[in-house]
Structure formats: C-alpha cells, structure tokens
Coordinates of C-alpha atoms and ligand atoms in Angstrom, one line a residue:
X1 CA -0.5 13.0 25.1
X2 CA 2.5 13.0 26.6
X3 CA 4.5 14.9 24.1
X4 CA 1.9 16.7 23.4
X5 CA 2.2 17.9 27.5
X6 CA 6.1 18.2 27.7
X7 CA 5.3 21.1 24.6
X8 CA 6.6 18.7 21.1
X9 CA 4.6 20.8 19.2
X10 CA 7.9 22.9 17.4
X11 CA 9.3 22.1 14.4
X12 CA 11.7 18.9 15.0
X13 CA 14.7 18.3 12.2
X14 CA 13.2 17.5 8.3
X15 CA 14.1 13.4 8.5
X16 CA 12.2 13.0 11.8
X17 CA 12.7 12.0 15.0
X18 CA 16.0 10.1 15.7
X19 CA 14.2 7.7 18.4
X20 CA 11.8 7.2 16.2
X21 CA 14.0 6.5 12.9
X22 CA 16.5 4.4 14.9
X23 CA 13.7 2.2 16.0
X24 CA 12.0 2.4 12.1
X25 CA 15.4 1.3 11.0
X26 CA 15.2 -1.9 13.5
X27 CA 11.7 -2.2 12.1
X28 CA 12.6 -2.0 8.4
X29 CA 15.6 -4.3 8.8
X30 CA 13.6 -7.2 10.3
X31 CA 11.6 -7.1 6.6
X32 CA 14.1 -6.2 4.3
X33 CA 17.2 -7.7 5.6
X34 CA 19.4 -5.3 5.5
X35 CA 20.4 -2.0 7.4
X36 CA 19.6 1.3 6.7
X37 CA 21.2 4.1 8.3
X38 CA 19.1 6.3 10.7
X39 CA 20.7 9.7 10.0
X40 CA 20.7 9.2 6.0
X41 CA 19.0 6.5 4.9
X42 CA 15.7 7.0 6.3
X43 CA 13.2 9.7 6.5
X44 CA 9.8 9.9 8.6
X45 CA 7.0 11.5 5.7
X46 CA 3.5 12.8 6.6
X47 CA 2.2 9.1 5.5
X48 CA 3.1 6.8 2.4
X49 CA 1.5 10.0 0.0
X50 CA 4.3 12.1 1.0
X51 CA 6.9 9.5 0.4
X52 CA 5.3 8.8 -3.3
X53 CA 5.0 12.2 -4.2
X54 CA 8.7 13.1 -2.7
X55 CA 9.9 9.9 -5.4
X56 CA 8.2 11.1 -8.3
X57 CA 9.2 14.6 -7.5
X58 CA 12.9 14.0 -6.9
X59 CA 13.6 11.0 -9.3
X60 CA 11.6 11.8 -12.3
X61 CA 12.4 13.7 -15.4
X62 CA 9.6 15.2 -17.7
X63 CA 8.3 12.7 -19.6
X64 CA 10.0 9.7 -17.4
X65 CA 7.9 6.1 -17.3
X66 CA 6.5 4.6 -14.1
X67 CA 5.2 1.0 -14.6
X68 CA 2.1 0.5 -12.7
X69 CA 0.5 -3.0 -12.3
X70 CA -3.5 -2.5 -12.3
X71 CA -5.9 -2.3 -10.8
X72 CA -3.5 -0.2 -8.5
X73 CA -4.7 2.7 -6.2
X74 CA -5.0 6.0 -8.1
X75 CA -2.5 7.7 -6.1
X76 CA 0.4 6.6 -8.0
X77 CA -0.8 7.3 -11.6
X78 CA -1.8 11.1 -10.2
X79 CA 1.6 11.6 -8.4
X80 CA 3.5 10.4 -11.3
X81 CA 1.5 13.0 -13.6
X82 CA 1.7 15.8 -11.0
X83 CA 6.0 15.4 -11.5
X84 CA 5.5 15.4 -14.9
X85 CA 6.3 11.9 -15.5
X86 CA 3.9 9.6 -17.5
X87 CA 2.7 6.4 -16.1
X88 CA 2.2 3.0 -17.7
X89 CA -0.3 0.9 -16.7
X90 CA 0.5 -3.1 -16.7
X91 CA -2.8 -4.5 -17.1
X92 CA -2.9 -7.5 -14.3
X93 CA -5.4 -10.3 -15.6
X94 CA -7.9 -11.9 -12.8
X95 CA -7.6 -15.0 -14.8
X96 CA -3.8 -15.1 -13.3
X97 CA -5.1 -14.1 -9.6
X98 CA -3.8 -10.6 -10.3
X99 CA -0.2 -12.2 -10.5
X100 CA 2.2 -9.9 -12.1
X101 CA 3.3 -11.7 -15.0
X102 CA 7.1 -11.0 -15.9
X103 CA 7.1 -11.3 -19.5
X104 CA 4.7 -8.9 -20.1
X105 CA 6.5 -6.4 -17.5
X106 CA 9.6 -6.8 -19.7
X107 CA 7.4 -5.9 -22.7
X108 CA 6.1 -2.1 -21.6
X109 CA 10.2 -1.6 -19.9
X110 CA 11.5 1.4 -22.7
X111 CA 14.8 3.2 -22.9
X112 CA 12.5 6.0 -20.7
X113 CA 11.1 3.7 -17.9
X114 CA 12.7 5.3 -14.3
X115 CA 10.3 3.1 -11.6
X116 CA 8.1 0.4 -11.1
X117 CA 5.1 0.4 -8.6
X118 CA 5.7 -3.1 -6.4
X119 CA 2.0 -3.2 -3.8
X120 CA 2.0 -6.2 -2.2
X121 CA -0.6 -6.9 -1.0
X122 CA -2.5 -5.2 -2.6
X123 CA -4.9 -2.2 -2.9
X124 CA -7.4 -2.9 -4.2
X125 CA -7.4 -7.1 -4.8
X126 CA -6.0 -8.3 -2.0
X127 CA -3.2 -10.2 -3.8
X128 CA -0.1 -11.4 -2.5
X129 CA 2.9 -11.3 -5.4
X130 CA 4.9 -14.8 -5.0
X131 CA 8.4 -15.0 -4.1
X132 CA 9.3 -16.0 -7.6
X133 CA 7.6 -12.7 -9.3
X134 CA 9.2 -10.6 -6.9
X135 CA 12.6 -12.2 -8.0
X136 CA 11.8 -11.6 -11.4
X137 CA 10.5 -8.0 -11.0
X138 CA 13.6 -7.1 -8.7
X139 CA 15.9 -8.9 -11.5
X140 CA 13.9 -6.9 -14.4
X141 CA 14.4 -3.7 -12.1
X142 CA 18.4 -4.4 -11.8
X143 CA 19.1 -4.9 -15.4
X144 CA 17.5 -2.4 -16.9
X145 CA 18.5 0.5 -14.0
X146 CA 14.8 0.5 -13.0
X147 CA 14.0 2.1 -9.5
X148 CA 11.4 0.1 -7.1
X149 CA 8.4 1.9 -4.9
X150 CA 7.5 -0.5 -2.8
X151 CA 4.5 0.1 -1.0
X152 CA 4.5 -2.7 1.4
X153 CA 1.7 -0.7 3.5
X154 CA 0.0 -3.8 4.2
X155 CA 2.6 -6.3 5.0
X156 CA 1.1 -7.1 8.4
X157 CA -2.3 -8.4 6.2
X158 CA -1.4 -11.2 4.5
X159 CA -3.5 -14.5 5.8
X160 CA -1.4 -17.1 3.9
X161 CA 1.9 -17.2 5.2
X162 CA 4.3 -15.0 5.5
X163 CA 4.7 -11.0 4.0
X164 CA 8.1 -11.2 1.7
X165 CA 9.8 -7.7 0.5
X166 CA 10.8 -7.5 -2.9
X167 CA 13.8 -6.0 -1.0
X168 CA 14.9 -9.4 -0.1
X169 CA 15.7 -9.5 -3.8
X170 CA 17.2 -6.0 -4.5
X171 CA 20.9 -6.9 -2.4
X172 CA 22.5 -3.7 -1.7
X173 CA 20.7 -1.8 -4.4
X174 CA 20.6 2.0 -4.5
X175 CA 16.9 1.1 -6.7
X176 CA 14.7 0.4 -4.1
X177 CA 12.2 2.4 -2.2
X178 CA 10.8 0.9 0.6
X179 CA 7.7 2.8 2.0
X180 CA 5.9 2.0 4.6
X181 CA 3.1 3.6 7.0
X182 CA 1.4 3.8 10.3
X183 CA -1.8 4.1 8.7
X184 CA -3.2 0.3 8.5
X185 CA -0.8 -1.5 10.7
X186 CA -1.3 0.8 13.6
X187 CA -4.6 2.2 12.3
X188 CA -3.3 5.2 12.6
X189 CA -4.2 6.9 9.5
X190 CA -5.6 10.4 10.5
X191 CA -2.1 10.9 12.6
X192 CA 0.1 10.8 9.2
X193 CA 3.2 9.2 10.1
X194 CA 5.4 6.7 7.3
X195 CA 8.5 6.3 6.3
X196 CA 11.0 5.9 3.4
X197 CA 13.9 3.9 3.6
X198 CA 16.6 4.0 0.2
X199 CA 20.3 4.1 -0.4
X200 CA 22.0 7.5 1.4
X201 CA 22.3 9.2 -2.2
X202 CA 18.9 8.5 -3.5
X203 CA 17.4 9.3 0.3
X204 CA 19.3 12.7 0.1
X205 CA 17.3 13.6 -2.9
X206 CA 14.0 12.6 -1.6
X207 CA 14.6 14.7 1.8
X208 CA 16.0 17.9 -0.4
X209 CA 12.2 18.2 -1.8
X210 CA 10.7 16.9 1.7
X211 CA 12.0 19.9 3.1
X212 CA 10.0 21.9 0.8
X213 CA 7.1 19.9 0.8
X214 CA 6.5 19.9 4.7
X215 CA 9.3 20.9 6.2
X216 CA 9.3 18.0 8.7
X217 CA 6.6 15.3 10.0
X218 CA 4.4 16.5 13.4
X219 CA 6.8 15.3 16.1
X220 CA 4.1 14.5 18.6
X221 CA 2.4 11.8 16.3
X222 CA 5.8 10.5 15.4
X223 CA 6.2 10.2 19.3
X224 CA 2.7 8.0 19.4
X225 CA 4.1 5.9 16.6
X226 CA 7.2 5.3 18.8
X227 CA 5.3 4.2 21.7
X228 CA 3.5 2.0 19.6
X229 CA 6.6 0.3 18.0
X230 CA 8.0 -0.2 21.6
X231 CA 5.5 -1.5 22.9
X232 CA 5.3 -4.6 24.6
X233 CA 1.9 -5.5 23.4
X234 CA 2.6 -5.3 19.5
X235 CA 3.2 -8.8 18.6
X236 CA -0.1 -9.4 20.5
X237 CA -1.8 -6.8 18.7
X238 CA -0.7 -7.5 15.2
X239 CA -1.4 -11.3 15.6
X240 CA -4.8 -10.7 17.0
X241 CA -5.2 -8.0 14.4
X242 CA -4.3 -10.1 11.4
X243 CA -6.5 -12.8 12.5
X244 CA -9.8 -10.4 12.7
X245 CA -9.2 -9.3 9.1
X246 CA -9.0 -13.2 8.3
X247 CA -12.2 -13.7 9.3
X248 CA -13.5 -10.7 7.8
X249 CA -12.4 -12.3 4.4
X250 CA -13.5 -15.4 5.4
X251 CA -17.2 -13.7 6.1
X252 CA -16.9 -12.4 2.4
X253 CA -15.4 -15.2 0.4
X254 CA -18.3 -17.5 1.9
X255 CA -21.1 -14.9 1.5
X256 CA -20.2 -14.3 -2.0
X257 CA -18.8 -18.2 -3.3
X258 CA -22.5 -19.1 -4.6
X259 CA -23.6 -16.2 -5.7
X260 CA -24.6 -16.0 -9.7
X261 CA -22.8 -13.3 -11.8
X262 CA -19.9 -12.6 -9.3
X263 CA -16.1 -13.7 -9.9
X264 CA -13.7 -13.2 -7.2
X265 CA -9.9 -13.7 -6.5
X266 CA -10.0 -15.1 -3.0
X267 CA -7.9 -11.9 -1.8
X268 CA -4.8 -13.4 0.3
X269 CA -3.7 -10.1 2.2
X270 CA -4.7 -6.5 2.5
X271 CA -8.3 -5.9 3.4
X272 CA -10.1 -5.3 0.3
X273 CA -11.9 -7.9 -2.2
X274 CA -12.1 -6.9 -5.8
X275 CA -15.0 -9.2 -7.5
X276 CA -16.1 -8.8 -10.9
X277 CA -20.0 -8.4 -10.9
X278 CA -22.8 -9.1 -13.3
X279 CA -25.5 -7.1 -11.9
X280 CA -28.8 -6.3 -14.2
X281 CA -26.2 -4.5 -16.9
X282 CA -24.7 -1.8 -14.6
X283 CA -21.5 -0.5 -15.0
X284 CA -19.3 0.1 -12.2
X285 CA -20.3 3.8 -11.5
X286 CA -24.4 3.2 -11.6
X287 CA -23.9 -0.3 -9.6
X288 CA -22.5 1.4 -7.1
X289 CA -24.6 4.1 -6.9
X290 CA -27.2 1.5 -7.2
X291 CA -26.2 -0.3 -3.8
X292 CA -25.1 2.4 -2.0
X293 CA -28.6 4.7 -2.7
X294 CA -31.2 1.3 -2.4
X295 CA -29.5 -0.8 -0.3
X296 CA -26.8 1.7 1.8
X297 CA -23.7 -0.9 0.7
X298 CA -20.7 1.5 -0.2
X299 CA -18.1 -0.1 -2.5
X300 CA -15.3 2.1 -5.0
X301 CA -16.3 1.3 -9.1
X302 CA -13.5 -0.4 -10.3
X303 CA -12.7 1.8 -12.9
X304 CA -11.6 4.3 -10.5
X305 CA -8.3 1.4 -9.9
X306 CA -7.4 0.8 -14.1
X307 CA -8.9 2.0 -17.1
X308 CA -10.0 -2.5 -18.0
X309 CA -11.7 -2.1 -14.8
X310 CA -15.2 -1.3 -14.9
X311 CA -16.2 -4.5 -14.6
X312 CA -15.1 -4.4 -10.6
X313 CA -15.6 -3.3 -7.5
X314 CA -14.1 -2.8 -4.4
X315 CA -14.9 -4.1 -1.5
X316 CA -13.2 -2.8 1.8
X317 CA -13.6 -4.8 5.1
X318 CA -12.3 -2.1 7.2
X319 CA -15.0 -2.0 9.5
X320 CA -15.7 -4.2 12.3
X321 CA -17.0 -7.8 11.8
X322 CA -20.5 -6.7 12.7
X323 CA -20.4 -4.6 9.8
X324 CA -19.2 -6.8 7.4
X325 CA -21.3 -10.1 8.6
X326 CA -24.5 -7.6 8.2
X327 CA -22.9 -5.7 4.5
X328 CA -21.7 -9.4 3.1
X329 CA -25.6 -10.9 3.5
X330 CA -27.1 -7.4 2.3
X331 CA -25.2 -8.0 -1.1
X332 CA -25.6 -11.6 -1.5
X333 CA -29.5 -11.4 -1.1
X334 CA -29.6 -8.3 -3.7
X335 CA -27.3 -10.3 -6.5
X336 CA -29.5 -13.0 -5.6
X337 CA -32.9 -11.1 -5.8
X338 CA -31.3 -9.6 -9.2
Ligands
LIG1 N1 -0.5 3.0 -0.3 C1 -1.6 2.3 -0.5 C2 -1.5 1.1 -1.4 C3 -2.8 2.7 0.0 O1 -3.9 1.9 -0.1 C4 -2.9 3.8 0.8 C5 -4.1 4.3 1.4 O2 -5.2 3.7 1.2 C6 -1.7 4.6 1.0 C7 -0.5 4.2 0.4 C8 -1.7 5.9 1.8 O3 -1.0 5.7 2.9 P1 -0.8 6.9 4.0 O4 -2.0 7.1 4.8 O5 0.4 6.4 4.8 O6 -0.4 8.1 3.2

C-alpha cells in the first residue's frame, strides 16, 4: 500500500527491483549455498510460470528433450511444447514412494536431452526426493551437459526434516535453474512475484526473452514481497505455517489409512496427497465428477499429472483445517458407503 501511495506503479528495470533481488539473493544463498549476483544472476519473473516458460523459451532448440518425472504438474510438459521442445515423461512408481529412481533417469537421457524437471516436494504427491537421488540426478545432469529446473516452490512444506536443494549438489554449475515463488510460501499467489536464479551467461538469456515476455515484474507487489522477506515475523510465520499444513496431512493420512480401495504415499512435503482409488469402477475424470457433483469434494483426476495416472487423484489441503477435518470425513464415509 505503501508503494502503491508513493506512485510505484511505472515500469521499474526488466530484472526487478534491486532491494528486492539483493535480499532474494540473501534468501537463495541460505538454500543453495552459494552466491548469486544481484545485478546478473538473478531475475524477479511474474511467478514461477514466467521463469519456466523464459527456460524453455531461451534454452531449448526445436525438437530439444526435457525429462519430466510424473505425475508432475502439467505446466512444464505445455511450456516445453509451446518452445518447441518435446518433453519426456519419467514414469515415477508409487510402489518406490514416487522416488526418482536414477537408473531409469539415465535410461530416457539421449544425445538430444537439454533439461531435467527437479519438484521437490512435490506437486502433486507430496514427495520429498532424498539427498542421495538428488546427488545422483545432479551427477547425471553434470555428465551428460544436462540443465536443472528446479522448482523448489515448496521448500518451506516439507514435515520431515529439512528442505535440501539439488543445488547443494550442482557446485558452481552454469546447469542449474533455481526457481522459486511467493506464491505458497507467502501465499501470495494472485500478486505474481518469483524468481530465477542461474549462472550470469545462462541468466542473460533468460532475461533477453523476459524482456519481451513482460517487460518487467509489477514493482509494487515486488515491494510487498520485500516487506515480507524483511520482516521480523517470518521465521514465526513460516514455522507456524509449516506446522498447520502438518496437521492438515495428518487430518488426511488418518482419515483415509483404513479405508478399503485407497493407496496412498504418506505425502512428506508440499500440500497435496495423491492416493490411488478404487471407487465403484470410475476412472479418474467421472470419480471426480462423481464427488464433486453428489458430495461437493473437489479433487484434480490424476491423469491430468501423467498419462499412467488415471488411477489418482489429487488431493489439495490448501484450505483451512475446518475445511479439510469436514472434506477428509466426507470422503472416507463415501469410499466406505461404496
Ligand atoms: N510450480 C509448481 C510445482 C506449482 O505447483 C505451481 C502452482 O501450482 C507453480 C510452479 C506456479 O507458481 P507461480 O504462481 O509462482 O507461477
């Protein structure tokens, strides 16, 4: 409000707000390890879509290969086709808690693959890659050339320990991307403010199409996500915040644990569960529509996250505990009723 009253409403220069990417750079440094220079190493985007689309636009040749690990969220699959690049799913298994299973990465990695998809956690099962698949995939990534999106969106929802950047395995690398947002952490997703932080020559070609894309971010919401990084509050808020969407899950995992016809990954960060579910035959599209027309329970068919998906749904626990203690009993008693 206050920028919005001292008349921030002009265009401001394409990378953003220098407060605001000196204190992003301070931000990004406490999860990656290492430092990435304000004025050419960083770039404020209208949210993580921006940065995905500026990636695929700048770094991808027709016909280029982006490894996605599925179920991933559609975005990345549509940005990589709007470039002209093709995307290759990496089917992830349930059976392995959605673990990304290294091997099997090194099997779909051709003489044409340009970038791999790292979301951890993860949209939409929740998981949490471990420290030793995000050695592997950052080792995969540095011997064959390979550049890294990671879309670490959710790194402040993660209920077992600690978030861990696959940057902390990518050294000095000019291959990784890290993106991040205000859109979760902050819950600021109508105000579209993230960020992209990557080596000076790879960040160079990602601002030369920004500038055609949008010109620059809106500098007054970049101003509201500066007050809320310097705030004094924010550990506060992000501790309290992460133990709300704990308990969320924990309202979910319990509702659902006895329940006939449902699998589920116990999701360990993010705030979305992906179960499988046996439901009187329905696909994912008519289940769905199902719950959402009889019993007013809105959940995404899983299909909509990786072609081997339609036996899934997603769950989001977004909305406030009351909400989910209320939607979590609603669908428990339907499976049940069957
Ligand atoms: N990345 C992931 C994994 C998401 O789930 C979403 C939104 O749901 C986004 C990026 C979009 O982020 P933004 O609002 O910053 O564009």
């Amino acid at each position: 409000m206050e920028a919005l009253r001292r008349g921030e409403v002009h265009y401001i220069a394409n990378r953003g707000i220098r407060d605001l990417r000196e204190a992003l750079a301070k931000d990004v440094a406490s999860e990656t390890g290492r430092s990435f220079d304000p004025d050419r190493e960083l770039i404020v985007t209208t949210g993580a879509s921006e940065a995905l689309s500026m990636a695929a636009l700048a770094l991808l040749e027709r016909g280029q290969e982006v490894v996605i690990p599925e179920p991933a969220w559609n975005h990345y699959a549509a940005a990589v086709e709007l470039a002209g690049g093709s995307p290759v799913p990496l089917a992830l298994l349930q059976s392995d808690g959605w673990r990304i299973d290294p091997d099997r990465l090194s099997t779909v990695i051709t003489p044409r693959t340009r970038m791999i998809v790292l979301n951890s956690p993860s949209n939409p099962t929740g998981a949490v890659q471990t420290p030793e698949v995000l050695k592997a995939v950052a080792d995969i990534a540095l011997a064959n050339n390979i550049y890294v999106f990671a879309d670490e969106i959710y790194r402040h929802f993660v209920y077992r320990g600690e978030h861990l950047s696959i940057a902390r395995y990518l050294g000095e690398s000019d291959l990784l991307l890290y993106v991040n947002s205000a859109s979760k952490s902050f819950g600021m997703s109508g105000w579209r403010v993230g960020w992209v932080a990557a080596a000076a020559r790879v960040s160079d070609a990602l601002n030369r199409v920004h500038q055609y894309l949008t010109v620059c971010g809106v500098p007054f919401a970049q101003r509201g996500l500066l007050a809320s990084l310097t705030d004094t509050r924010l550990p506060a808020y992000l501790r309290d915040m992460r133990a709300e969407f704990h308990a969320r899950a924990e309202v979910w995992t319990r509702a659902l644990a006895s329940v006939g016809g449902v699998e589920l990954v116990n999701p360990a960060g993010a705030f979305y569960l992906f179960p499988r579910i046996r439901f009187r035959g329905l696909a994912d599209h008519a289940l769905c529509a199902h719950m959402l027309e009889e019993h007013g329970l809105a959940m995404v068919p899983g299909s909509v996250f990786g072609a081997g998906c339609s036996g899934h749904v997603r769950i989001s626990y977004g909305l406030s505990m009351q909400v989910q203690r209320a939607a979590a009993t609603r669908l428990a008693e339907v499976l049940r009723a069957g």
